[in-house]
PDB file of C-alpha atoms in Angstrom:
ATOM      1  CA  MET C 270      19.575  30.075 -51.854  1.00  0.00           C
ATOM      2  CA  ASP C 271      19.241  33.824 -51.486  1.00  0.00           C
ATOM      3  CA  GLN C 272      15.503  33.427 -50.966  1.00  0.00           C
ATOM      4  CA  ASP C 273      16.064  30.867 -48.159  1.00  0.00           C
ATOM      5  CA  SER C 274      18.555  33.206 -46.475  1.00  0.00           C
ATOM      6  CA  HIS C 275      16.084  36.063 -46.757  1.00  0.00           C
ATOM      7  CA  CYS C 276      13.292  33.992 -45.150  1.00  0.00           C
ATOM      8  CA  THR C 277      15.574  32.855 -42.339  1.00  0.00           C
ATOM      9  CA  ALA C 278      16.648  36.410 -41.579  1.00  0.00           C
ATOM     10  CA  GLU C 279      13.024  37.587 -41.638  1.00  0.00           C
ATOM     11  CA  ARG C 280      11.973  34.843 -39.209  1.00  0.00           C
ATOM     12  CA  GLY C 281      14.849  35.753 -36.892  1.00  0.00           C
ATOM     13  CA  LEU C 282      13.853  39.394 -36.951  1.00  0.00           C
ATOM     14  CA  LEU C 283      10.210  38.563 -36.154  1.00  0.00           C
ATOM     15  CA  GLU C 284      11.265  36.323 -33.247  1.00  0.00           C
ATOM     16  CA  ALA C 285      13.486  39.065 -31.833  1.00  0.00           C
ATOM     17  CA  VAL C 286      10.708  41.628 -32.089  1.00  0.00           C
ATOM     18  CA  SER C 287       8.326  39.173 -30.410  1.00  0.00           C
ATOM     19  CA  ARG C 288      10.754  38.602 -27.528  1.00  0.00           C
ATOM     20  CA  ILE C 289      11.251  42.356 -27.037  1.00  0.00           C
ATOM     21  CA  THR C 290       7.509  43.038 -27.155  1.00  0.00           C
ATOM     22  CA  THR C 291       6.728  40.233 -24.702  1.00  0.00           C
ATOM     23  CA  TYR C 292       9.441  41.355 -22.302  1.00  0.00           C
ATOM     24  CA  SER C 293       8.420  45.017 -22.392  1.00  0.00           C
ATOM     25  CA  THR C 294       4.710  44.317 -21.850  1.00  0.00           C
ATOM     26  CA  THR C 295       5.058  41.828 -18.972  1.00  0.00           C
ATOM     27  CA  SER C 296       8.027  41.592 -16.636  1.00  0.00           C
ATOM     28  CA  PRO C 297       9.169  45.192 -16.111  1.00  0.00           C
ATOM     29  CA  SER C 298       5.694  46.698 -15.913  1.00  0.00           C
ATOM     30  CA  ASP C 299       4.519  43.988 -13.514  1.00  0.00           C
ATOM     31  CA  GLU C 300       7.480  44.635 -11.267  1.00  0.00           C
ATOM     32  CA  GLU C 301       7.131  48.395 -11.540  1.00  0.00           C
ATOM     33  CA  GLN C 302       3.409  48.247 -10.878  1.00  0.00           C
ATOM     34  CA  ASN C 303       3.623  45.879  -7.923  1.00  0.00           C
ATOM     35  CA  GLN C 304       6.715  47.297  -6.247  1.00  0.00           C
ATOM     36  CA  PRO C 305       5.364  50.788  -5.424  1.00  0.00           C
ATOM     37  CA  LYS C 306       2.168  49.274  -4.018  1.00  0.00           C
ATOM     38  CA  ALA C 307       4.138  46.971  -1.740  1.00  0.00           C
ATOM     39  CA  GLU C 308       6.397  49.793  -0.587  1.00  0.00           C
ATOM     40  CA  ILE C 309       3.549  52.241   0.025  1.00  0.00           C
ATOM     41  CA  SER C 310       1.448  49.623   1.775  1.00  0.00           C
ATOM     42  CA  CYS C 311       4.362  48.936   4.104  1.00  0.00           C
ATOM     43  CA  GLN C 312       4.936  52.656   4.605  1.00  0.00           C
ATOM     44  CA  VAL C 313       1.296  53.216   5.493  1.00  0.00           C
ATOM     45  CA  ARG C 314       1.556  50.537   8.159  1.00  0.00           C
ATOM     46  CA  LYS C 315       4.599  52.258   9.622  1.00  0.00           C
ATOM     47  CA  GLU C 316       3.243  55.768   9.416  1.00  0.00           C
ATOM     48  CA  ASN C 317      -0.193  55.243  10.924  1.00  0.00           C
ATOM     49  CA  PRO C 318      -0.534  52.925  13.912  1.00  0.00           C
ATOM     50  CA  GLU C 319      -4.221  53.718  14.462  1.00  0.00           C
ATOM     51  CA  LYS C 320      -6.291  50.581  13.990  1.00  0.00           C
ATOM     52  CA  ASP C 321      -9.293  52.185  12.272  1.00  0.00           C
ATOM     53  CA  ASP C 322      -7.206  54.398  10.014  1.00  0.00           C
ATOM     54  CA  LEU C 323      -4.970  51.460   9.130  1.00  0.00           C
ATOM     55  CA  GLN C 324      -7.932  49.337   8.099  1.00  0.00           C
ATOM     56  CA  ASP C 325      -9.297  52.139   5.947  1.00  0.00           C
ATOM     57  CA  CYS C 326      -5.926  52.615   4.277  1.00  0.00           C
ATOM     58  CA  ASN C 327      -5.369  48.915   3.581  1.00  0.00           C
ATOM     59  CA  ALA C 328      -8.879  48.549   2.224  1.00  0.00           C
ATOM     60  CA  SER C 329      -8.310  51.344  -0.259  1.00  0.00           C
ATOM     61  CA  LEU C 330      -4.860  50.309  -1.497  1.00  0.00           C
ATOM     62  CA  SER C 331      -6.139  48.881  -4.778  1.00  0.00           C
ATOM     63  CA  PRO C 332      -5.950  51.541  -7.495  1.00  0.00           C
ATOM     64  CA  ASN C 333      -7.510  50.630 -10.818  1.00  0.00           C
ATOM     65  CA  SER C 334      -4.887  49.504 -13.331  1.00  0.00           C
ATOM     66  CA  SER C 335      -6.553  51.641 -15.983  1.00  0.00           C
ATOM     67  CA  MET C 336      -5.631  54.867 -14.134  1.00  0.00           C
ATOM     68  CA  THR C 337      -3.397  57.306 -15.935  1.00  0.00           C
ATOM     69  CA  THR C 338      -0.083  58.357 -14.389  1.00  0.00           C
ATOM     70  CA  LYS C 339      -1.602  61.657 -13.294  1.00  0.00           C
ATOM     71  CA  GLU C 340      -4.580  59.900 -11.704  1.00  0.00           C
ATOM     72  CA  LEU C 341      -2.271  57.498  -9.849  1.00  0.00           C
ATOM     73  CA  GLN C 342      -0.173  60.340  -8.533  1.00  0.00           C
ATOM     74  CA  GLU C 343      -3.285  62.096  -7.260  1.00  0.00           C
ATOM     75  CA  TYR C 344      -4.519  58.820  -5.751  1.00  0.00           C
ATOM     76  CA  TRP C 345      -1.348  58.302  -3.729  1.00  0.00           C
ATOM     77  CA  ARG C 346      -1.313  61.950  -2.667  1.00  0.00           C
ATOM     78  CA  ASN C 347      -4.802  61.495  -1.228  1.00  0.00           C
ATOM     79  CA  GLU C 348      -3.744  58.278   0.506  1.00  0.00           C
ATOM     80  CA  LYS C 349      -0.790  60.023   2.093  1.00  0.00           C
ATOM     81  CA  ARG C 350      -3.002  62.867   3.309  1.00  0.00           C
ATOM     82  CA  GLN C 351      -5.393  60.378   4.898  1.00  0.00           C
ATOM     83  CA  CYS C 352      -2.618  58.373   6.568  1.00  0.00           C
ATOM     84  CA  ARG C 353      -0.452  61.060   8.098  1.00  0.00           C
ATOM     85  CA  GLN C 354       2.542  60.181  10.182  1.00  0.00           C
ATOM     86  CA  VAL C 355       2.900  61.441  13.733  1.00  0.00           C
ATOM     87  CA  LYS C 356       4.020  65.072  13.850  1.00  0.00           C
ATOM     88  CA  LEU C 357       5.388  65.288  17.387  1.00  0.00           C
ATOM     89  CA  VAL C 358       7.780  63.044  19.267  1.00  0.00           C
ATOM     90  CA  PHE C 359       8.221  62.738  23.010  1.00  0.00           C
ATOM     91  CA  GLU C 360      11.522  62.171  24.796  1.00  0.00           C
ATOM     92  CA  ILE C 361      12.124  61.691  28.531  1.00  0.00           C
ATOM     93  CA  PRO C 362      15.882  62.165  28.893  1.00  0.00           C
ATOM     94  CA  SER C 363      16.115  62.701  32.648  1.00  0.00           C
ATOM     95  CA  THR C 364      14.356  62.770  36.000  1.00  0.00           C
ATOM     96  CA  ARG C 365      14.784  64.389  39.384  1.00  0.00           C
ATOM     97  CA  ILE C 366      13.639  63.347  42.847  1.00  0.00           C
ATOM     98  CA  VAL C 367      11.699  65.995  44.755  1.00  0.00           C
ATOM     99  CA  GLU C 368      11.368  65.967  48.527  1.00  0.00           C
ATOM    100  CA  HIS C 369       8.723  68.372  49.826  1.00  0.00           C
ATOM    101  CA  HIS C 370       7.814  68.307  53.519  1.00  0.00           C
ATOM    102  CA  LEU C 371       6.550  64.751  54.080  1.00  0.00           C
ATOM    103  CA  SER C 372       6.215  63.832  50.404  1.00  0.00           C
ATOM    104  CA  LYS C 373       8.758  62.484  47.973  1.00  0.00           C
ATOM    105  CA  TYR C 374       8.239  61.900  44.259  1.00  0.00           C
ATOM    106  CA  VAL C 375       9.981  61.682  40.884  1.00  0.00           C
ATOM    107  CA  MET C 376       9.598  64.406  38.252  1.00  0.00           C
ATOM    108  CA  TYR C 377       9.988  63.255  34.654  1.00  0.00           C
ATOM    109  CA  LYS C 378      11.430  65.781  32.200  1.00  0.00           C
ATOM    110  CA  ILE C 379       9.497  65.574  28.909  1.00  0.00           C
ATOM    111  CA  ILE C 380      10.898  67.105  25.731  1.00  0.00           C
ATOM    112  CA  ILE C 381       8.395  67.561  22.899  1.00  0.00           C
ATOM    113  CA  LEU C 382       9.641  68.358  19.416  1.00  0.00           C
ATOM    114  CA  GLN C 383       8.411  68.226  15.862  1.00  0.00           C
ATOM    115  CA  THR C 384       9.515  65.529  13.435  1.00  0.00           C
ATOM    116  CA  GLY C 385      10.689  65.987   9.872  1.00  0.00           C
ATOM    117  CA  SER C 386      13.037  68.927  10.366  1.00  0.00           C
ATOM    118  CA  PHE C 387      15.400  70.505  12.851  1.00  0.00           C
ATOM    119  CA  ASP C 388      13.190  71.832  15.637  1.00  0.00           C
ATOM    120  CA  SER C 389      14.795  74.682  17.524  1.00  0.00           C
ATOM    121  CA  ASN C 390      11.558  75.464  19.375  1.00  0.00           C
ATOM    122  CA  LYS C 391      11.298  72.295  21.412  1.00  0.00           C
ATOM    123  CA  SER C 392       9.076  72.392  24.483  1.00  0.00           C
ATOM    124  CA  VAL C 393      10.178  71.147  27.897  1.00  0.00           C
ATOM    125  CA  ILE C 394       7.739  70.245  30.688  1.00  0.00           C
ATOM    126  CA  GLU C 395       7.869  68.145  33.860  1.00  0.00           C
ATOM    127  CA  ARG C 396       5.272  65.696  35.162  1.00  0.00           C
ATOM    128  CA  ARG C 397       5.142  63.221  38.030  1.00  0.00           C
ATOM    129  CA  TYR C 398       3.684  59.721  38.170  1.00  0.00           C
ATOM    130  CA  SER C 399       0.412  60.921  39.706  1.00  0.00           C
ATOM    131  CA  ASP C 400      -0.061  63.354  36.784  1.00  0.00           C
ATOM    132  CA  PHE C 401       0.218  60.500  34.284  1.00  0.00           C
ATOM    133  CA  GLU C 402      -2.088  58.393  36.455  1.00  0.00           C
ATOM    134  CA  LYS C 403      -4.739  61.132  36.515  1.00  0.00           C
ATOM    135  CA  LEU C 404      -4.489  61.558  32.741  1.00  0.00           C
ATOM    136  CA  HIS C 405      -5.008  57.833  32.247  1.00  0.00           C
ATOM    137  CA  ARG C 406      -8.129  57.792  34.432  1.00  0.00           C
ATOM    138  CA  ASN C 407      -9.581  60.831  32.658  1.00  0.00           C
ATOM    139  CA  LEU C 408      -8.971  59.357  29.210  1.00  0.00           C
ATOM    140  CA  LEU C 409     -10.538  56.026  30.170  1.00  0.00           C
ATOM    141  CA  GLU C 410     -13.760  57.874  31.049  1.00  0.00           C
ATOM    142  CA  GLU C 411     -14.076  59.234  27.517  1.00  0.00           C
ATOM    143  CA  PHE C 412     -12.095  56.829  25.322  1.00  0.00           C
ATOM    144  CA  SER C 413     -12.568  53.406  26.907  1.00  0.00           C
ATOM    145  CA  GLU C 414     -12.589  51.587  23.549  1.00  0.00           C
ATOM    146  CA  GLU C 415      -9.581  53.416  22.135  1.00  0.00           C
ATOM    147  CA  MET C 416      -7.677  52.835  25.392  1.00  0.00           C
ATOM    148  CA  GLU C 417      -8.515  49.140  25.523  1.00  0.00           C
ATOM    149  CA  ASP C 418      -5.005  47.966  24.599  1.00  0.00           C
ATOM    150  CA  VAL C 419      -3.067  50.823  26.205  1.00  0.00           C
ATOM    151  CA  VAL C 420      -0.958  49.568  29.089  1.00  0.00           C
ATOM    152  CA  PHE C 421      -0.212  51.972  31.927  1.00  0.00           C
ATOM    153  CA  PRO C 422       2.906  51.469  34.101  1.00  0.00           C
ATOM    154  CA  LYS C 423       1.786  50.066  37.424  1.00  0.00           C
ATOM    155  CA  LYS C 424       2.804  51.639  40.705  1.00  0.00           C
ATOM    156  CA  SER C 425       5.184  49.598  42.859  1.00  0.00           C
ATOM    157  CA  LEU C 426       4.723  49.275  46.591  1.00  0.00           C
ATOM    158  CA  THR C 427       8.469  49.494  47.116  1.00  0.00           C
ATOM    159  CA  GLY C 428      11.519  50.527  45.110  1.00  0.00           C
ATOM    160  CA  ASN C 429       9.884  53.495  43.356  1.00  0.00           C
ATOM    161  CA  PHE C 430      13.051  55.552  43.733  1.00  0.00           C
ATOM    162  CA  THR C 431      15.563  52.975  42.549  1.00  0.00           C
ATOM    163  CA  GLU C 432      17.453  53.743  39.351  1.00  0.00           C
ATOM    164  CA  GLU C 433      16.119  50.577  37.725  1.00  0.00           C
ATOM    165  CA  ILE C 434      12.436  51.423  38.316  1.00  0.00           C
ATOM    166  CA  ILE C 435      12.907  55.069  37.295  1.00  0.00           C
ATOM    167  CA  ASN C 436      14.603  54.082  34.024  1.00  0.00           C
ATOM    168  CA  GLU C 437      11.861  51.547  33.271  1.00  0.00           C
ATOM    169  CA  ARG C 438       9.206  54.189  33.795  1.00  0.00           C
ATOM    170  CA  LYS C 439      11.050  56.719  31.631  1.00  0.00           C
ATOM    171  CA  LEU C 440      10.808  54.312  28.691  1.00  0.00           C
ATOM    172  CA  ALA C 441       7.254  53.288  29.565  1.00  0.00           C
ATOM    173  CA  PHE C 442       5.971  56.880  29.773  1.00  0.00           C
ATOM    174  CA  LYS C 443       7.723  57.772  26.526  1.00  0.00           C
ATOM    175  CA  ASP C 444       5.959  54.892  24.744  1.00  0.00           C
ATOM    176  CA  TYR C 445       2.706  55.766  26.511  1.00  0.00           C
ATOM    177  CA  LEU C 446       2.728  59.378  25.240  1.00  0.00           C
ATOM    178  CA  ARG C 447       3.738  58.296  21.737  1.00  0.00           C
ATOM    179  CA  LEU C 448       0.864  55.810  21.618  1.00  0.00           C
ATOM    180  CA  LEU C 449      -1.691  58.325  22.902  1.00  0.00           C
ATOM    181  CA  TYR C 450      -0.550  60.921  20.373  1.00  0.00           C
ATOM    182  CA  SER C 451      -0.830  58.406  17.530  1.00  0.00           C
ATOM    183  CA  MET C 452      -4.595  58.171  18.174  1.00  0.00           C
ATOM    184  CA  LYS C 453      -6.333  61.081  16.464  1.00  0.00           C
ATOM    185  CA  TYR C 454      -9.269  61.568  18.820  1.00  0.00           C
ATOM    186  CA  ILE C 455      -7.091  61.374  21.917  1.00  0.00           C
ATOM    187  CA  ARG C 456      -4.384  63.776  20.746  1.00  0.00           C
ATOM    188  CA  ARG C 457      -7.090  66.319  19.881  1.00  0.00           C
ATOM    189  CA  SER C 458      -8.923  65.894  23.173  1.00  0.00           C
ATOM    190  CA  LYS C 459      -8.952  68.654  25.774  1.00  0.00           C
ATOM    191  CA  LYS C 460      -7.852  66.196  28.466  1.00  0.00           C
ATOM    192  CA  PHE C 461      -4.669  65.252  26.622  1.00  0.00           C
ATOM    193  CA  ILE C 462      -3.849  68.858  25.674  1.00  0.00           C
ATOM    194  CA  ASP C 463      -4.520  70.032  29.248  1.00  0.00           C
ATOM    195  CA  PHE C 464      -2.116  67.403  30.594  1.00  0.00           C
ATOM    196  CA  LEU C 465       0.673  68.869  28.451  1.00  0.00           C
ATOM    197  CA  THR C 466      -0.105  72.574  28.921  1.00  0.00           C
ATOM    198  CA  ARG C 467      -2.434  73.371  31.838  1.00  0.00           C
ATOM    199  CA  PRO C 468       0.053  73.315  34.772  1.00  0.00           C
ATOM    200  CA  GLU C 469       2.331  75.811  33.034  1.00  0.00           C
ATOM    201  CA  LEU C 470      -0.593  78.009  31.991  1.00  0.00           C
ATOM    202  CA  ARG C 471      -1.977  78.071  35.527  1.00  0.00           C
ATOM    203  CA  GLU C 472       1.424  79.138  36.837  1.00  0.00           C
ATOM    204  CA  ALA C 473       1.777  81.818  34.140  1.00  0.00           C
ATOM    205  CA  TYR C 474      -1.659  83.321  34.819  1.00  0.00           C
ATOM    206  CA  GLY C 475      -0.957  83.239  38.552  1.00  0.00           C
ATOM    207  CA  CYS C 476       2.179  85.306  37.921  1.00  0.00           C
ATOM    208  CA  LEU C 477       0.203  87.668  35.671  1.00  0.00           C
ATOM    209  CA  ARG C 478      -2.409  88.253  38.382  1.00  0.00           C
ATOM    210  CA  GLY C 479       0.381  88.905  40.863  1.00  0.00           C
ATOM    211  CA  GLY C 480       1.976  91.519  38.611  1.00  0.00           C
ATOM    212  CA  GLN C 481       4.994  89.305  37.845  1.00  0.00           C
ATOM    213  CA  TYR C 482       4.818  90.054  34.121  1.00  0.00           C
ATOM    214  CA  THR C 483       8.387  89.041  33.266  1.00  0.00           C
ATOM    215  CA  LYS C 484       7.980  85.592  34.815  1.00  0.00           C
ATOM    216  CA  ALA C 485       4.497  85.169  33.313  1.00  0.00           C
ATOM    217  CA  LEU C 486       5.799  86.141  29.881  1.00  0.00           C
ATOM    218  CA  GLU C 487       8.678  83.677  30.103  1.00  0.00           C
ATOM    219  CA  ILE C 488       6.300  80.786  30.788  1.00  0.00           C
ATOM    220  CA  LEU C 489       3.700  81.872  28.226  1.00  0.00           C
ATOM    221  CA  LEU C 490       6.277  82.172  25.447  1.00  0.00           C
ATOM    222  CA  GLU C 491       7.562  78.706  26.320  1.00  0.00           C
ATOM    223  CA  ILE C 492       4.135  77.066  26.228  1.00  0.00           C
ATOM    224  CA  VAL C 493       2.368  78.906  23.376  1.00  0.00           C
ATOM    225  CA  GLY C 494       4.420  77.097  20.719  1.00  0.00           C
ATOM    226  CA  LEU C 495       3.436  73.718  22.147  1.00  0.00           C
ATOM    227  CA  GLN C 496      -0.188  74.828  22.417  1.00  0.00           C
ATOM    228  CA  GLU C 497      -0.152  75.844  18.770  1.00  0.00           C
ATOM    229  CA  ARG C 498       1.248  72.502  17.651  1.00  0.00           C
ATOM    230  CA  LEU C 499      -1.288  70.559  19.668  1.00  0.00           C
ATOM    231  CA  THR C 500      -4.293  72.584  18.456  1.00  0.00           C
ATOM    232  CA  ARG C 501      -3.561  73.141  14.767  1.00  0.00           C
ATOM    233  CA  GLY C 502      -7.098  72.185  13.860  1.00  0.00           C
ATOM    234  CA  ASN C 503      -8.464  74.795  16.263  1.00  0.00           C
ATOM    235  CA  PRO C 504      -6.368  77.999  15.958  1.00  0.00           C
ATOM    236  CA  VAL C 505      -8.837  80.062  18.034  1.00  0.00           C
ATOM    237  CA  SER C 506      -8.032  77.995  21.130  1.00  0.00           C
ATOM    238  CA  ILE C 507      -4.675  79.741  21.678  1.00  0.00           C
ATOM    239  CA  VAL C 508      -6.138  83.259  21.469  1.00  0.00           C
ATOM    240  CA  PRO C 509      -6.313  83.644  25.294  1.00  0.00           C
ATOM    241  CA  THR C 510      -2.612  82.763  25.581  1.00  0.00           C
ATOM    242  CA  LEU C 511      -1.648  85.175  22.801  1.00  0.00           C
ATOM    243  CA  CYS C 512      -3.694  87.911  24.463  1.00  0.00           C
ATOM    244  CA  ALA C 513      -2.047  87.227  27.832  1.00  0.00           C
ATOM    245  CA  ILE C 514       1.313  87.694  26.086  1.00  0.00           C
ATOM    246  CA  VAL C 515       0.018  91.008  24.699  1.00  0.00           C
ATOM    247  CA  VAL C 516      -0.967  92.112  28.224  1.00  0.00           C
ATOM    248  CA  CYS C 517       2.455  91.203  29.639  1.00  0.00           C
ATOM    249  CA  HIS C 518       4.356  92.974  26.876  1.00  0.00           C
ATOM    250  CA  LYS C 519       2.113  96.024  27.193  1.00  0.00           C
ATOM    251  CA  ASP C 520       2.597  96.287  30.967  1.00  0.00           C
ATOM    252  CA  LEU C 521       6.345  95.854  30.455  1.00  0.00           C
ATOM    253  CA  GLU C 522       6.148  98.718  27.925  1.00  0.00           C
ATOM    254  CA  ASN C 523       7.194  96.498  25.010  1.00  0.00           C
ATOM    255  CA  SER C 524       4.610  98.000  22.671  1.00  0.00           C
ATOM    256  CA  ALA C 525       6.118  96.635  19.445  1.00  0.00           C
ATOM    257  CA  SER C 526       6.142  93.049  20.768  1.00  0.00           C
ATOM    258  CA  ALA C 527       2.637  93.493  22.183  1.00  0.00           C
ATOM    259  CA  PHE C 528       1.404  94.641  18.772  1.00  0.00           C
ATOM    260  CA  GLU C 529       3.131  91.705  17.046  1.00  0.00           C
ATOM    261  CA  TYR C 530       1.359  89.121  19.200  1.00  0.00           C
ATOM    262  CA  GLY C 531      -1.871  91.096  19.011  1.00  0.00           C
ATOM    263  CA  GLU C 532      -1.787  90.740  15.231  1.00  0.00           C
ATOM    264  CA  LYS C 533      -1.352  86.984  15.580  1.00  0.00           C
ATOM    265  CA  ALA C 534      -4.359  86.783  17.890  1.00  0.00           C
ATOM    266  CA  LEU C 535      -6.482  89.080  15.709  1.00  0.00           C
ATOM    267  CA  SER C 536      -5.760  87.001  12.598  1.00  0.00           C
ATOM    268  CA  ARG C 537      -7.300  83.983  14.354  1.00  0.00           C
ATOM    269  CA  LEU C 538     -10.454  85.935  15.186  1.00  0.00           C
ATOM    270  CA  CYS C 539     -11.147  87.475  11.780  1.00  0.00           C
ATOM    271  CA  VAL C 540     -14.144  85.159  11.283  1.00  0.00           C
ATOM    272  CA  HIS C 541     -14.961  84.872  14.992  1.00  0.00           C
ATOM    273  CA  THR C 542     -16.022  88.429  15.778  1.00  0.00           C
ATOM    274  CA  SER C 543     -18.419  87.229  18.487  1.00  0.00           C
ATOM    275  CA  HIS C 544     -15.512  85.794  20.500  1.00  0.00           C
ATOM    276  CA  LYS C 545     -15.208  87.399  23.946  1.00  0.00           C
ATOM    277  CA  TYR C 546     -11.624  88.468  23.239  1.00  0.00           C
ATOM    278  CA  TYR C 547     -12.363  90.150  19.889  1.00  0.00           C
ATOM    279  CA  ILE C 548     -13.449  93.632  21.010  1.00  0.00           C
ATOM    280  CA  PRO C 549     -11.035  93.970  23.973  1.00  0.00           C
ATOM    281  CA  LEU C 550      -8.201  92.917  21.665  1.00  0.00           C
ATOM    282  CA  LEU C 551      -9.327  95.333  18.968  1.00  0.00           C
ATOM    283  CA  GLU C 552      -9.409  98.218  21.461  1.00  0.00           C
ATOM    284  CA  THR C 553      -5.930  97.320  22.742  1.00  0.00           C
ATOM    285  CA  MET C 554      -4.582  97.093  19.188  1.00  0.00           C
ATOM    286  CA  ILE C 555      -5.946 100.571  18.386  1.00  0.00           C
ATOM    287  CA  THR C 556      -4.111 101.989  21.404  1.00  0.00           C
ATOM    288  CA  LEU C 557      -0.884 100.195  20.501  1.00  0.00           C
ATOM    289  CA  ALA C 558      -1.100 101.228  16.839  1.00  0.00           C
ATOM    290  CA  TYR C 559      -1.527 104.865  17.864  1.00  0.00           C
ATOM    291  CA  GLU C 560       1.500 104.654  20.191  1.00  0.00           C
ATOM    292  CA  LEU C 561       3.650 103.058  17.479  1.00  0.00           C
ATOM    293  CA  GLY C 562       2.553 105.412  14.716  1.00  0.00           C
ATOM    294  CA  LYS C 563       0.882 102.614  12.775  1.00  0.00           C
ATOM    295  CA  ASP C 564      -2.376 102.678  10.862  1.00  0.00           C
ATOM    296  CA  PHE C 565      -5.170 102.444  13.418  1.00  0.00           C
ATOM    297  CA  LEU C 566      -8.011 103.704  11.226  1.00  0.00           C
ATOM    298  CA  SER C 567      -8.707 100.273   9.742  1.00  0.00           C
ATOM    299  CA  LEU C 568      -8.868  98.825  13.261  1.00  0.00           C
ATOM    300  CA  GLN C 569     -11.154 101.662  14.333  1.00  0.00           C
ATOM    301  CA  GLU C 570     -13.446 100.928  11.390  1.00  0.00           C
ATOM    302  CA  LYS C 571     -13.731  97.275  12.446  1.00  0.00           C
ATOM    303  CA  LEU C 572     -14.612  98.372  15.966  1.00  0.00           C
ATOM    304  CA  GLU C 573     -17.290 100.800  14.760  1.00  0.00           C
ATOM    305  CA  GLU C 574     -18.659  98.179  12.379  1.00  0.00           C
ATOM    306  CA  TRP C 575     -19.001  95.699  15.229  1.00  0.00           C
ATOM    307  CA  LYS C 576     -20.669  98.255  17.516  1.00  0.00           C
ATOM    308  CA  ALA C 577     -23.166  99.126  14.787  1.00  0.00           C
ATOM    309  CA  LYS C 578     -24.269  95.493  14.506  1.00  0.00           C
ATOM    310  CA  LYS C 579     -24.335  94.568  18.191  1.00  0.00           C
ATOM    311  CA  ASP C 580     -26.385  95.839  21.096  1.00  0.00           C
ATOM    312  CA  PRO C 581     -24.271  97.815  23.587  1.00  0.00           C
ATOM    313  CA  VAL C 582     -23.019  95.444  26.281  1.00  0.00           C
ATOM    314  CA  ARG C 583     -20.383  95.716  28.992  1.00  0.00           C
ATOM    315  CA  VAL C 584     -17.065  94.580  27.584  1.00  0.00           C
ATOM    316  CA  PHE C 585     -14.105  93.725  29.784  1.00  0.00           C
ATOM    317  CA  THR C 586     -10.689  95.089  28.987  1.00  0.00           C
ATOM    318  CA  LEU C 587      -8.093  92.688  27.648  1.00  0.00           C
ATOM    319  CA  LYS C 588      -6.271  92.656  30.966  1.00  0.00           C
ATOM    320  CA  GLU C 589      -9.491  92.009  32.904  1.00  0.00           C
ATOM    321  CA  LEU C 590     -10.196  89.004  30.702  1.00  0.00           C
ATOM    322  CA  ALA C 591      -6.655  87.707  31.062  1.00  0.00           C
ATOM    323  CA  VAL C 592      -6.632  87.761  34.855  1.00  0.00           C
ATOM    324  CA  ARG C 593      -9.867  85.763  34.872  1.00  0.00           C
ATOM    325  CA  GLU C 594      -8.323  82.802  33.048  1.00  0.00           C
ATOM    326  CA  TYR C 595      -7.408  79.767  35.159  1.00  0.00           C
ATOM    327  CA  VAL C 596      -8.761  81.257  38.386  1.00  0.00           C
ATOM    328  CA  GLN C 597     -10.164  77.891  39.495  1.00  0.00           C
TER     329      GLN C 597
END
């Protein structure tokens, strides 16, 4: 009797262990393994609307089940890097109607800010319908395939100044900019960046040439942040703007601020010593450092080192270079 009880208890224990083992090696791990993949796959679709990038991401979402936890973590980190979400968002909160001589048009106020955190340095620009229309034509010349499914708001023969039409276009242009920015090659293109920055830069350089340094500085400081966000992959591209800010500060006798922005520009040229702004900026920085009682010997050494390697050529001053920007 005791032996039968012992056998029964042993069988019960073995069955319990079997149930626990089966449960722990199937259901939870299957759910845990499949759930993250489903969530991440969905997230990738949301984060990257680009067709080509989306196809690449979906094709690669099949990590080997034999990967270790560390390998899986690294795998998903790489996937996230490849499928980045949009960094900037565009809002068009308001408009204004402009009447100038015989013309009348609507100006759309565009607010551009960075996602992911509170952005106190938002950029504000204004564009009219014809500006958007010109951008669309220019992009079609270079990106006809990418622009194949991009719909541009059509111009109406009548009613362009009604509240209904204006509100429709506000939403349409907002979606239009968001879609363009979601496409990597378009958001990095000169034509797209020029649409968002060139009018303000032309105005700023016009003020600089006219000796209106305070007004020029105000515009340049407003636009340089946007320029930097749009050209993160090409930091040298904002050097002319930074140098124009240096010129304005210097002529307004704000030597400390001029030196601060000069350092920012110089840091972007440390491996681009053949850039046309490098030597004029270096010479200006030496002068500013001397005025401020800062170390200028290291800057002087860089200048002498460059002169020793290069043939003597005529070099414009920083101000001469600045006034030549956007003259056409």
